[in-house]
PDB file of C-alpha atoms in Angstrom:
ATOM      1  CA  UNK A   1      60.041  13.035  20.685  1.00 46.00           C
ATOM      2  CA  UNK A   2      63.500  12.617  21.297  1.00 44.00           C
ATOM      3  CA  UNK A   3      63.287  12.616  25.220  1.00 45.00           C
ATOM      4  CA  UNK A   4      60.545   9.763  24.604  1.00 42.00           C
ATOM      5  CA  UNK A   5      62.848   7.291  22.772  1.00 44.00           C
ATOM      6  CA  UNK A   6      65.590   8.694  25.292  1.00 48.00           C
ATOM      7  CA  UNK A   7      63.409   7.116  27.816  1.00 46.00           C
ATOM      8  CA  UNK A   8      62.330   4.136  26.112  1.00 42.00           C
ATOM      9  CA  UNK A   9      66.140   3.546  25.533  1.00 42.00           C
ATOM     10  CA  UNK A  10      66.718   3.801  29.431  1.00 47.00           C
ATOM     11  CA  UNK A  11      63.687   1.568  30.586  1.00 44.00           C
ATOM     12  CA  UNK A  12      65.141  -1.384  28.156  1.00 42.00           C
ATOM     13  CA  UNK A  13      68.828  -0.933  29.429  1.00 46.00           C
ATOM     14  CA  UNK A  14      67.234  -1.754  32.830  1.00 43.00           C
ATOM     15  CA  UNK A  15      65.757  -4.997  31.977  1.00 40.00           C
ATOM     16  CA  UNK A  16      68.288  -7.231  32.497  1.00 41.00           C
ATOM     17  CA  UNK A  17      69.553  -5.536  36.159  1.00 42.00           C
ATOM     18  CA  UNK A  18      65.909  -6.084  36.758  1.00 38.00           C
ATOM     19  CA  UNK A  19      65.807  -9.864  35.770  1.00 39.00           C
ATOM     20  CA  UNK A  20      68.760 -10.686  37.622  1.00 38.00           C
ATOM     21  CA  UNK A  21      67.731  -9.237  40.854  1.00 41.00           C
ATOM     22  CA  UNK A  22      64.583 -11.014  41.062  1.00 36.00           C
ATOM     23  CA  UNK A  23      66.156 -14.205  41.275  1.00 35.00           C
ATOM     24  CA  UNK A  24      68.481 -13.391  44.105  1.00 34.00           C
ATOM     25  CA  UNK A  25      65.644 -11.782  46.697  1.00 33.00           C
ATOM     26  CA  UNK A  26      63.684 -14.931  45.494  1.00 33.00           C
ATOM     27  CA  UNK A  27      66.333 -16.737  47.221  1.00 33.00           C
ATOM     28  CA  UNK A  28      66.784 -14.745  49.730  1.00 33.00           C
ATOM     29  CA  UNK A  29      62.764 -14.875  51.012  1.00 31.00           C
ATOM     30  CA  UNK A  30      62.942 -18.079  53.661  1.00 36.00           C
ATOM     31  CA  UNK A  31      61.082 -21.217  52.390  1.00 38.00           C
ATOM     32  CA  UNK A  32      57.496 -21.361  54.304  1.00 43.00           C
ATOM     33  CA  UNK A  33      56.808 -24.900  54.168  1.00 54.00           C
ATOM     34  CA  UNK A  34      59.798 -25.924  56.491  1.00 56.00           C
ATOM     35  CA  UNK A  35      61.336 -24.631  59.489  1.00 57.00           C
ATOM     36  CA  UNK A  36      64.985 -24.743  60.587  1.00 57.00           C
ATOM     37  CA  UNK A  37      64.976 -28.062  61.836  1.00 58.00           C
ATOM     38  CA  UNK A  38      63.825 -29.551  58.692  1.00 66.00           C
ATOM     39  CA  UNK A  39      60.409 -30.770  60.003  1.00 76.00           C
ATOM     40  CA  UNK A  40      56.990 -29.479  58.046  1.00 81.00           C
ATOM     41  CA  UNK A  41      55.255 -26.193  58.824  1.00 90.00           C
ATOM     42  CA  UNK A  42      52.407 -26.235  60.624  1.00 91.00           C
ATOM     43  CA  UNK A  43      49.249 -25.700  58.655  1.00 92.00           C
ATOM     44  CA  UNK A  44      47.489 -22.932  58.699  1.00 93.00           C
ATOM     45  CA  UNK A  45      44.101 -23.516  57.446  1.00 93.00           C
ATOM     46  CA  UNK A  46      41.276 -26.411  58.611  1.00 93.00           C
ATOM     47  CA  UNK A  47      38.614 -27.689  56.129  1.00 93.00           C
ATOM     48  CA  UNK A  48      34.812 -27.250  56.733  1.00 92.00           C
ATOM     49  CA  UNK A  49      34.083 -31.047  55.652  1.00 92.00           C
ATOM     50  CA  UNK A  50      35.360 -34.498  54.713  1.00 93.00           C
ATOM     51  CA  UNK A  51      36.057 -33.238  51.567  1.00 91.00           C
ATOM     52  CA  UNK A  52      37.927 -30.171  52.088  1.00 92.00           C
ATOM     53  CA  UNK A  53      39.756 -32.087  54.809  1.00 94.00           C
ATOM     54  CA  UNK A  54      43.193 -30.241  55.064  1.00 94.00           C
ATOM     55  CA  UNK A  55      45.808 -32.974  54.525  1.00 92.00           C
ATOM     56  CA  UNK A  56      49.071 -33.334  57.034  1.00 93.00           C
ATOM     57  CA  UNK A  57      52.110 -34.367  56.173  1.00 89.00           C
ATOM     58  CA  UNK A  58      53.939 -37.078  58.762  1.00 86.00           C
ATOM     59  CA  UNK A  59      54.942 -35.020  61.593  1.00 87.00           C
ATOM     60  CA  UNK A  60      53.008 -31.736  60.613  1.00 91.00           C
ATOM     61  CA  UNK A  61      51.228 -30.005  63.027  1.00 94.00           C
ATOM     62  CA  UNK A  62      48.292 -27.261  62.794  1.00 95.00           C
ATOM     63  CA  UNK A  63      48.375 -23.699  64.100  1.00 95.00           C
ATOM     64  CA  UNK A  64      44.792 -22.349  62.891  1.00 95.00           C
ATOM     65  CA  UNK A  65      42.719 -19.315  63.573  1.00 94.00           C
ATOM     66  CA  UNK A  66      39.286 -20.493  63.567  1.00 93.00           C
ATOM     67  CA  UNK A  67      35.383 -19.014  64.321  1.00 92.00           C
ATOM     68  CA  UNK A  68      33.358 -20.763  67.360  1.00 93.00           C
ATOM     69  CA  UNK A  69      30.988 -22.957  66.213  1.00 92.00           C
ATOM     70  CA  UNK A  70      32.616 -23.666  62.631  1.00 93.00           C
ATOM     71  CA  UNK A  71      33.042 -27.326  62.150  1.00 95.00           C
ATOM     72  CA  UNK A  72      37.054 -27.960  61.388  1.00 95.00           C
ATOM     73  CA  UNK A  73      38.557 -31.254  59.292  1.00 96.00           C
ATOM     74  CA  UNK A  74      42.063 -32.621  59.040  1.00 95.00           C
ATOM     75  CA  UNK A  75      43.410 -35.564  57.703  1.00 94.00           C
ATOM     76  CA  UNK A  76      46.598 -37.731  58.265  1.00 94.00           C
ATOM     77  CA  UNK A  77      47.269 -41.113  57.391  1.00 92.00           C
ATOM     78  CA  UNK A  78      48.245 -44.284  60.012  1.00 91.00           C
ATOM     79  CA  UNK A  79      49.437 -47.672  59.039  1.00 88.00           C
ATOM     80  CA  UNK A  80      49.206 -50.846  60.387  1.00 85.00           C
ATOM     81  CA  UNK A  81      50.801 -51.616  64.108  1.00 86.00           C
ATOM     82  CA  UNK A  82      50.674 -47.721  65.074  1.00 90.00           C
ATOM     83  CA  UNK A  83      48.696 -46.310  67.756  1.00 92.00           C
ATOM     84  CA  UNK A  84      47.539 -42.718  66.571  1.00 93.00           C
ATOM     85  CA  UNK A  85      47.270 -40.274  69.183  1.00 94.00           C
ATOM     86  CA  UNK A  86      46.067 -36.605  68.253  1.00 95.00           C
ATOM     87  CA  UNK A  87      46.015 -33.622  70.686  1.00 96.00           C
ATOM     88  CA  UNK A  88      44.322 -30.405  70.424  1.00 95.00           C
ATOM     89  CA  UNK A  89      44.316 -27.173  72.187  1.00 96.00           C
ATOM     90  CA  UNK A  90      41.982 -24.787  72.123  1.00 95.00           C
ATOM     91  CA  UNK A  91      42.896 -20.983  73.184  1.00 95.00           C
ATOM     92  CA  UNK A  92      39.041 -19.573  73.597  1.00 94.00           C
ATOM     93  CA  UNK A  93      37.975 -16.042  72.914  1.00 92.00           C
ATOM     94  CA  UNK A  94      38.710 -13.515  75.703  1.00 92.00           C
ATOM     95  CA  UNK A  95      36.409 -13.902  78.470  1.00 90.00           C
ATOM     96  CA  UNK A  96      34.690 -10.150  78.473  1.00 90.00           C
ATOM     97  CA  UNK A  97      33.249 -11.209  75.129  1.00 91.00           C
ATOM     98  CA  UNK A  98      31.831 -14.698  75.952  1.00 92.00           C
ATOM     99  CA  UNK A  99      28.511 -15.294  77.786  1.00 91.00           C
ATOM    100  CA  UNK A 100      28.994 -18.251  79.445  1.00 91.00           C
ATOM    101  CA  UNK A 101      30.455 -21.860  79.122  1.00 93.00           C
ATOM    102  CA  UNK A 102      31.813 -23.735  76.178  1.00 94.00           C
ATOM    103  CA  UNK A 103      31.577 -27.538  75.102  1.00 95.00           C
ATOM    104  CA  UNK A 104      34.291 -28.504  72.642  1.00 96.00           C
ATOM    105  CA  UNK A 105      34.681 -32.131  71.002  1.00 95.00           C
ATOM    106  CA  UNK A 106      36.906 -34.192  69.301  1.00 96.00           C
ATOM    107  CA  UNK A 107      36.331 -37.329  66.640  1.00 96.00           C
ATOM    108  CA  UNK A 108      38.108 -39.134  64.782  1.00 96.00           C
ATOM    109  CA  UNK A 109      37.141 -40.858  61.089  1.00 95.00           C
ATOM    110  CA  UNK A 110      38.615 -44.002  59.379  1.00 91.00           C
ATOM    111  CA  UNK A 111      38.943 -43.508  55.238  1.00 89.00           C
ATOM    112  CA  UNK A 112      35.064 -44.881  55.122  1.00 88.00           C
ATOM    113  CA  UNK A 113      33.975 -41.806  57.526  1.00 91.00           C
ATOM    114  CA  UNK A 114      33.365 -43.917  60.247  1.00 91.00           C
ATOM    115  CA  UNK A 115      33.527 -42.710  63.983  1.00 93.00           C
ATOM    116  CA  UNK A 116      36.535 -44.576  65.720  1.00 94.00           C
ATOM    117  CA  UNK A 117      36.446 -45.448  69.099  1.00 92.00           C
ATOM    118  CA  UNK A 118      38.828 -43.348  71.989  1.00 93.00           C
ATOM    119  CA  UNK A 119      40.641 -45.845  74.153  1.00 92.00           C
ATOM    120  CA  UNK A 120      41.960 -43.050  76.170  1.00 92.00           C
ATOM    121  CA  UNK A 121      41.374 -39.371  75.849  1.00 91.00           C
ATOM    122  CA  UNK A 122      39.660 -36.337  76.678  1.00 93.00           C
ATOM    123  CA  UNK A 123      37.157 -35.983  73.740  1.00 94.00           C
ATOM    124  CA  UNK A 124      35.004 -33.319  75.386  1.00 95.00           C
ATOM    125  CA  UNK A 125      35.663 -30.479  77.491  1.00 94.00           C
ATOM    126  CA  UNK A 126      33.681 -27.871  78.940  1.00 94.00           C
ATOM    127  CA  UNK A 127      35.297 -23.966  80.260  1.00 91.00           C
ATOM    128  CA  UNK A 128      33.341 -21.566  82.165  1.00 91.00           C
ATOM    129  CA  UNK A 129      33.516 -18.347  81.102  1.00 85.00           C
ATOM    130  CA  UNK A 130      37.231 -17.690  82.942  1.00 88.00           C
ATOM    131  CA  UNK A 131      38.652 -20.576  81.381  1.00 91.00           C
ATOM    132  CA  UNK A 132      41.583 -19.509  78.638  1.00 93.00           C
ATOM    133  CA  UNK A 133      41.649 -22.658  76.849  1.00 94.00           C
ATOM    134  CA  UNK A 134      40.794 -25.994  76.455  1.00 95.00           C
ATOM    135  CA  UNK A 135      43.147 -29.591  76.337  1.00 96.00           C
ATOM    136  CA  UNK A 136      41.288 -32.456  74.216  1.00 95.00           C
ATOM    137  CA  UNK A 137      43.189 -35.732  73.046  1.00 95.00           C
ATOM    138  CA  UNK A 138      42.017 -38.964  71.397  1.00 95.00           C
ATOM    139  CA  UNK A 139      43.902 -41.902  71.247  1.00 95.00           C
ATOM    140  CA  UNK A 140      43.178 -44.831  69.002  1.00 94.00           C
ATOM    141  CA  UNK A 141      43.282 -48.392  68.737  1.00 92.00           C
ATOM    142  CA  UNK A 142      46.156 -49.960  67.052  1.00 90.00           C
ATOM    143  CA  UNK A 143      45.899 -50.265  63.457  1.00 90.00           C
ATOM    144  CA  UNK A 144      45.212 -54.046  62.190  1.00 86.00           C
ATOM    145  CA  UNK A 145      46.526 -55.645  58.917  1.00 83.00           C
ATOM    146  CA  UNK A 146      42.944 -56.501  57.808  1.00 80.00           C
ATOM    147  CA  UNK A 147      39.885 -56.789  59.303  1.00 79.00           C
ATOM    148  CA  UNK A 148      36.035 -57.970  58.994  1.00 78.00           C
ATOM    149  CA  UNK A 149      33.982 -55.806  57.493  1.00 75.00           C
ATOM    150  CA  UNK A 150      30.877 -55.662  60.316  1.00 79.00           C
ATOM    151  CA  UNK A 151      33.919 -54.839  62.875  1.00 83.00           C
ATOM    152  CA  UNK A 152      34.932 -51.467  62.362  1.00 85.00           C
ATOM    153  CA  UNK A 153      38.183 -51.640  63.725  1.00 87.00           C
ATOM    154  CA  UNK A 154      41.433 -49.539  62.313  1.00 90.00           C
ATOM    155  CA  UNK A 155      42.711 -50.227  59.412  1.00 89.00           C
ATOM    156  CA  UNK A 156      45.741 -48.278  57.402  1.00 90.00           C
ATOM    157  CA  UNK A 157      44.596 -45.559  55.397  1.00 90.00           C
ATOM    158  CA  UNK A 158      43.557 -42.085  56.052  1.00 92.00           C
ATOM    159  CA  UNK A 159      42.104 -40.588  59.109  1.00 95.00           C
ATOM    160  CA  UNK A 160      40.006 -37.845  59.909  1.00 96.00           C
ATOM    161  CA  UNK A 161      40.062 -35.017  62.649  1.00 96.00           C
ATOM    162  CA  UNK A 162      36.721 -32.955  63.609  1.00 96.00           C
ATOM    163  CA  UNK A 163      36.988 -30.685  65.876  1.00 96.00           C
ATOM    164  CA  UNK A 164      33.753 -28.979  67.081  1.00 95.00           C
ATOM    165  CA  UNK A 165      31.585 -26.789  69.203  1.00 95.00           C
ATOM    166  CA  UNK A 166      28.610 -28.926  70.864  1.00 93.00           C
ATOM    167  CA  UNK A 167      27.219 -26.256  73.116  1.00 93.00           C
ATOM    168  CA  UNK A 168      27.386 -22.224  73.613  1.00 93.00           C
ATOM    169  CA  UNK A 169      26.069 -19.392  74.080  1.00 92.00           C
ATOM    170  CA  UNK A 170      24.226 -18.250  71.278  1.00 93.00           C
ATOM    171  CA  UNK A 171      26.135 -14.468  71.252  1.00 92.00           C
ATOM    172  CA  UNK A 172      29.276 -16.816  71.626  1.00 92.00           C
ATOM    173  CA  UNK A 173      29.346 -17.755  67.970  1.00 93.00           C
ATOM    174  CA  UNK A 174      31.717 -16.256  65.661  1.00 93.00           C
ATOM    175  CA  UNK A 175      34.053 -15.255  67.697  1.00 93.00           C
ATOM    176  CA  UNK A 176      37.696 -15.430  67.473  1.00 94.00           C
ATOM    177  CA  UNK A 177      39.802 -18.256  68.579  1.00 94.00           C
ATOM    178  CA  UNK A 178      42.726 -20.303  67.673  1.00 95.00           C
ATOM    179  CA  UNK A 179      43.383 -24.170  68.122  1.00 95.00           C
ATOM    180  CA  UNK A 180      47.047 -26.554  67.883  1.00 96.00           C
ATOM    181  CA  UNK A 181      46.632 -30.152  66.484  1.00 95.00           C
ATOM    182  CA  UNK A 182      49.458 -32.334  66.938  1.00 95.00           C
ATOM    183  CA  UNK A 183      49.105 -36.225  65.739  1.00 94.00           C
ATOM    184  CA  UNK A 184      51.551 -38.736  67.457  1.00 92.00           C
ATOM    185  CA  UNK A 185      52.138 -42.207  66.720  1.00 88.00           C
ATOM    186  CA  UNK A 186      53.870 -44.856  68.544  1.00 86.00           C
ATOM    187  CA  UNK A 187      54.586 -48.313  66.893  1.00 76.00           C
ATOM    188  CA  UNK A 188      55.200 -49.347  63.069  1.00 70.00           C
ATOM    189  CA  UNK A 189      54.556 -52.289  60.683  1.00 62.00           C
ATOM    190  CA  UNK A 190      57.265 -54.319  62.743  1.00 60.00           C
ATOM    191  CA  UNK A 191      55.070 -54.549  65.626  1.00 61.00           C
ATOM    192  CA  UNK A 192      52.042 -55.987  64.122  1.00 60.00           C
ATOM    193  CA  UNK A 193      50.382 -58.604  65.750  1.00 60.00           C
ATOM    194  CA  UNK A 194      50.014 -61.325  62.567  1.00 54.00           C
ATOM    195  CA  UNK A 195      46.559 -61.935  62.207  1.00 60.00           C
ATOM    196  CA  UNK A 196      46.571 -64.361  59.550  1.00 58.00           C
ATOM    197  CA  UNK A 197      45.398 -62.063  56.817  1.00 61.00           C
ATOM    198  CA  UNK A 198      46.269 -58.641  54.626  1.00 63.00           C
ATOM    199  CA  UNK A 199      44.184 -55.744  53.630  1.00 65.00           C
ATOM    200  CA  UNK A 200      44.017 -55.649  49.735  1.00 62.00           C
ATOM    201  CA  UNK A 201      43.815 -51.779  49.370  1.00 67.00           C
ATOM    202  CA  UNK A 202      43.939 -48.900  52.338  1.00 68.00           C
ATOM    203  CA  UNK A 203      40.880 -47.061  53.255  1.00 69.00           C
ATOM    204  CA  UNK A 204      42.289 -44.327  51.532  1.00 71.00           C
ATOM    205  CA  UNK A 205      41.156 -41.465  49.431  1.00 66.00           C
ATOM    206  CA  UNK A 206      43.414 -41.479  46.021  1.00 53.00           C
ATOM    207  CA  UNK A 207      44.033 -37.478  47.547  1.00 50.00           C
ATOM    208  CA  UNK A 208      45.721 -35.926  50.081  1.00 48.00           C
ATOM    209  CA  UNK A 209      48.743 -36.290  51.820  1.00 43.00           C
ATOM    210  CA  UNK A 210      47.636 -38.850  54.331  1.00 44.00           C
ATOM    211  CA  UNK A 211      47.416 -41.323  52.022  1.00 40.00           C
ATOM    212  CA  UNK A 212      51.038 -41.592  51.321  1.00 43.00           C
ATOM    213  CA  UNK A 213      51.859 -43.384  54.694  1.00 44.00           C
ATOM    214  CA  UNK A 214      49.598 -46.228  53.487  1.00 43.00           C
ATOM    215  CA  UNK A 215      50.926 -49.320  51.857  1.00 46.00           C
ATOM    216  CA  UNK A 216      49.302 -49.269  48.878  1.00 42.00           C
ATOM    217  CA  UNK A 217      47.944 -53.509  47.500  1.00 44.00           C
ATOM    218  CA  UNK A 218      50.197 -55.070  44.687  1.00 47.00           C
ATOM    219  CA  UNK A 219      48.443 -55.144  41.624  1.00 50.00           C
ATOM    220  CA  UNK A 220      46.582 -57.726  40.827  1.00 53.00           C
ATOM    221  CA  UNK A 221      46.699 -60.072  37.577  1.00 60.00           C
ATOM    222  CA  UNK A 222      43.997 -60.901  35.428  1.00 64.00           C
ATOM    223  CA  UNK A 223      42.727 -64.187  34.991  1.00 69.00           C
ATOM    224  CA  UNK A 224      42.486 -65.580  31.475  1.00 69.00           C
ATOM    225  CA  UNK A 225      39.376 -68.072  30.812  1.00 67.00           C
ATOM    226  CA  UNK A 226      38.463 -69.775  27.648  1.00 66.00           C
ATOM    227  CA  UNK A 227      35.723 -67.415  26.855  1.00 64.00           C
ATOM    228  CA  UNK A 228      37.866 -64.358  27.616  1.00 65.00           C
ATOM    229  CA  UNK A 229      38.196 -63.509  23.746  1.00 64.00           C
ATOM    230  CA  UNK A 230      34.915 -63.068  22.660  1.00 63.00           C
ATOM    231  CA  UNK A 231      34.397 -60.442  25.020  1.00 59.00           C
ATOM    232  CA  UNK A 232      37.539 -58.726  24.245  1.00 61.00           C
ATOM    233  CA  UNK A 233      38.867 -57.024  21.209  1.00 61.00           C
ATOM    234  CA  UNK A 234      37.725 -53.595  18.509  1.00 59.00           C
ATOM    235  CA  UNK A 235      35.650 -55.861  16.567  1.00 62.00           C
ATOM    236  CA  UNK A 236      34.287 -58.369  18.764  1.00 67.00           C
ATOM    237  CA  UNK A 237      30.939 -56.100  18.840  1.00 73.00           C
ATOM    238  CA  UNK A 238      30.695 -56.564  14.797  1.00 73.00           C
ATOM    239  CA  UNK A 239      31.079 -60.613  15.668  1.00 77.00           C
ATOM    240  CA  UNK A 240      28.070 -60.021  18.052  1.00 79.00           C
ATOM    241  CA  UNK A 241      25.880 -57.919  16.027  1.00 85.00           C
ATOM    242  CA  UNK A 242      26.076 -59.860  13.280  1.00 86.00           C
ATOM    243  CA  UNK A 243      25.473 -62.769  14.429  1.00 85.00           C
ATOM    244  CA  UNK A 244      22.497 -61.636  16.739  1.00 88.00           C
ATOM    245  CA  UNK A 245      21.239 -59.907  13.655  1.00 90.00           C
ATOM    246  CA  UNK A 246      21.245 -62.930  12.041  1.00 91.00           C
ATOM    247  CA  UNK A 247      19.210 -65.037  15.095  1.00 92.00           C
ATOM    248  CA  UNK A 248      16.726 -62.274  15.189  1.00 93.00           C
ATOM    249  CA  UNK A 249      16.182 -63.021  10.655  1.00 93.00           C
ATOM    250  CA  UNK A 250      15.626 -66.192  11.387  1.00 92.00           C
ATOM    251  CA  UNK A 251      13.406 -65.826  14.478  1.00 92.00           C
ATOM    252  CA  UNK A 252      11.443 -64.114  12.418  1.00 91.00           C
ATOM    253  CA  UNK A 253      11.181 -66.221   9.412  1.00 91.00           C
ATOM    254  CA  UNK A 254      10.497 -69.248  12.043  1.00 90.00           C
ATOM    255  CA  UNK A 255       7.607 -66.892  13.275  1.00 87.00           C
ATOM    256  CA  UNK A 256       6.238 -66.390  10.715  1.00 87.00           C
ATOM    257  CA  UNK A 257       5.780 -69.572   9.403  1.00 84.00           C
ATOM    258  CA  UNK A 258       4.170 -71.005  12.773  1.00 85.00           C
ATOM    259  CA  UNK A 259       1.611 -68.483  12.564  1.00 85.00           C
ATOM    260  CA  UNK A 260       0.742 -68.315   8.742  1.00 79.00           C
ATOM    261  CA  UNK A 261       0.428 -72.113   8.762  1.00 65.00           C
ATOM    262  CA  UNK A 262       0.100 -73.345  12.539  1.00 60.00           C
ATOM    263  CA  UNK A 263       0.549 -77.325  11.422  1.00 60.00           C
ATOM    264  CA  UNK A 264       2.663 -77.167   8.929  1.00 52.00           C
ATOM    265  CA  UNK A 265       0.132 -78.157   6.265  1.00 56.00           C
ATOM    266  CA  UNK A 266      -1.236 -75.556   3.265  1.00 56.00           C
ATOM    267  CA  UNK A 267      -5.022 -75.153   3.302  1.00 55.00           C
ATOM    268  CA  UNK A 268      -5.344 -77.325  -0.123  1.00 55.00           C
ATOM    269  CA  UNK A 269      -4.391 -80.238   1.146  1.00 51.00           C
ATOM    270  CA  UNK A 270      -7.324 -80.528   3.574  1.00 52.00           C
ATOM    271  CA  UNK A 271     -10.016 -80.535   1.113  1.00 52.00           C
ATOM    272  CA  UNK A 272     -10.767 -79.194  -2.415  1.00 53.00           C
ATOM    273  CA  UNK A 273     -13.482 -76.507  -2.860  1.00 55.00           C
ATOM    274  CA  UNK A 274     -16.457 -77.914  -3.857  1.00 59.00           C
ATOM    275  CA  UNK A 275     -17.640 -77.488  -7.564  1.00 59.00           C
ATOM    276  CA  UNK A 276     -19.465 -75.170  -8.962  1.00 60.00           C
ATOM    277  CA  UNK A 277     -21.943 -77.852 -10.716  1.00 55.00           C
ATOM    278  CA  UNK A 278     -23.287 -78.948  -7.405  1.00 51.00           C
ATOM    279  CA  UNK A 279     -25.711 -76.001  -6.809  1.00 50.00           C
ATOM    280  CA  UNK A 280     -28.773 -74.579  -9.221  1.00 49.00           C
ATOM    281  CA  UNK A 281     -28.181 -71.596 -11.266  1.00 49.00           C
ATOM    282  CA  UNK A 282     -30.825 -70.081  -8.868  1.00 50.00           C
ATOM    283  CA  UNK A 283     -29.131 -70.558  -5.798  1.00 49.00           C
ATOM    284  CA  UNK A 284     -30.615 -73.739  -4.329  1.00 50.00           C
ATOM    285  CA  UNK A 285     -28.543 -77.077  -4.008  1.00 47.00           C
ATOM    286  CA  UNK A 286     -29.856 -80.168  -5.831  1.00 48.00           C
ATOM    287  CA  UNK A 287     -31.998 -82.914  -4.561  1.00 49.00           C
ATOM    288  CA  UNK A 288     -30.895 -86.256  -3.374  1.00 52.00           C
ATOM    289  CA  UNK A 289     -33.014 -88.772  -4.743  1.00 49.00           C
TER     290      UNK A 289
END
C-alpha cells in the first residue's frame, strides 16, 4: 500500500517537469508550412475533383506523389491584368515496370469550370517507355476587368489545374509517380487595359485559398420604393392574412348571392301562387263559360 501512494506521490511531482518540456520541443520542431526563405511549402496532396480542389497559396508550389491514371485538381486564384502561367513536371514510373508509352495533359478551369484556352504551352505530351519524365505548361490569356457572358474569356477569380492521363497501357495504371506544379504570373491590376466596364463579383468559390487574390465587389445598397413596407416587417404577414381573409368572406358572400338569386329579384315578386279556389275538390280545374 504504501509503495503505491509512494508512487502515486512520484508520478504527480513529475507533472509539472512534464508540462514545461512540452512546450519547449514544441518550439523546437521546425514550422512545416514555410521554408527558410519565408515563401509557402509546397503542397503535398492533389484533389480528385473540382471540389476537393487543393487550394495554393500565392507563390506555393506542389510536390505530390500521385497514381497513373488518377485525375489530380489544384486551385489558385489570378486577378485582373495578370497572365497565369502554370508548369508541371511529371517524373514517370521506372521504365522496367511500364509497358509502353504515356499521354499526359494539362487544363485549366475558370471559377465557372470552364476550359480556358492555352495561348502558348505544351498541354500534352507523350514518353516512350525510356522517357523519365514529362515537361507540360499552359499559359493563359490575360485576365480582363469584366467581360460578356457568351465570351468566355478570363476573368479574376479562381482557377483550376487538371492534370491527367489520356492514354496508357492498361498494366501501366497505378503505378507510382510524382509530379511539380509551379503557377507564375506576370502583370497586375496596374496594367489593365480599361475596357470601359468592372466585374461585380469574381468567379470565385467563397472557399479556398485562391480566392483571396480576387478583388472582392463593394457591397451594394438597397433601393427603397414606396411599396417597400408592406413587404417588410414581423407582422406584415398578419396585415396580409387578414385582409385576404377578409376578400375571400366577402367573395363568398358575393357568391353566394349571384347564385341563390341570379337577377337579383326573390321568386315572389314574379308572380303569386295561384289559389287554391281555382281547381275542383276532385282534381279537375273549372270551366270557362
Amino acid at each position: 500500500m504504501r509503495t503505491t501512494i509512494r508512487g502515486a506521490l512520484a508520478a504527480l511531482a513529475l507533472l509539472p517537469a512534464l508540462a514545461l518540456g512540452a512546450p519547449a520541443a514544441s518550439a523546437a520542431s521546425p514550422s512545416p508550412t514555410a521554408t527558410a526563405s519565408g515563401t509557402p511549402a509546397p503542397a503535398t496532396k492533389a484533389g480528385t475533383s473540382f471540389l476537393t480542389a487543393v487550394n495554393l497559396s500565392p507563390g506555393q508550389d506542389a510536390d505530390v506523389a500521385v497514381s497513373t491514371g488518377d485525375y489530380l485538381y489544384w486551385a489558385f486564384g489570378a486577378s485582373e491584368g495578370q497572365t497565369p502561367t502554370v508548369s508541371l513536371t511529371v517524373n514517370l514510373a521506372p521504365a522496367a515496370d511500364r509497358h509502353g508509352p504515356q499521354t499526359w495533359s494539362v487544363e485549366v478551369f475558370d471559377g465557372l469550370r470552364r476550359r480556358q484556352a492555352c495561348t502558348a504551352g505544351t498541354q500534352n505530351a507523350t514518353g516512350d517507355q525510356n522517357t523519365t519524365s514529362l515537361a507540360l505548361n499552359c499559359t493563359l490569356r490575360e485576365v480582363r476587368t469584366w467581360a460578356e457572358p457568351w465570351s468566355g474569356d478570363p476573368l479574376p477569380g479562381t482557377y483550376y489545374v487538371r492534370l491527367s492521363v489520356t492514354d496508357a497501357p492498361q498494366p501501366d495504371l497505378g503505378l507510382a509517380a510524382t509530379t511539380q506544379l509551379h503557377v507564375a504570373a506576370k502583370g497586375n491590376a496596374d496594367n489593365a487595359q480599361p475596357e470601359g466596364g468592372e466585374l461585380k463579383a469574381p468567379l470565385v468559390p467563397p472557399v479556398g485559398g485562391g480566392a483571396s487574390t480576387a478583388r472582392a465587389a463593394a457591397p451594394v445598397a438597397e433601393q427603397d420604393h414606396w411599396y417597400t413596407g408592406w413587404f417588410s416587417g414581423w407582422n406584415s404577414r398578419w396585415y396580409w392574412t387578414i385582409g385576404g381573409g377578409f376578400l375571400a368572406a366577402l367573395a363568398g358572400i358575393l357568391g353566394y348571392h349571384l347564385t341563390r338569386h341570379p337577377r337579383g329579384h326573390r321568386p315572389g315578386h314574379h308572380g303569386a301562387v295561384p289559389p287554391q279556389g281555382s281547381h275542383h275538390q276532385h282534381g279537375h280545374y273549372a270551366e270557362r263559360p
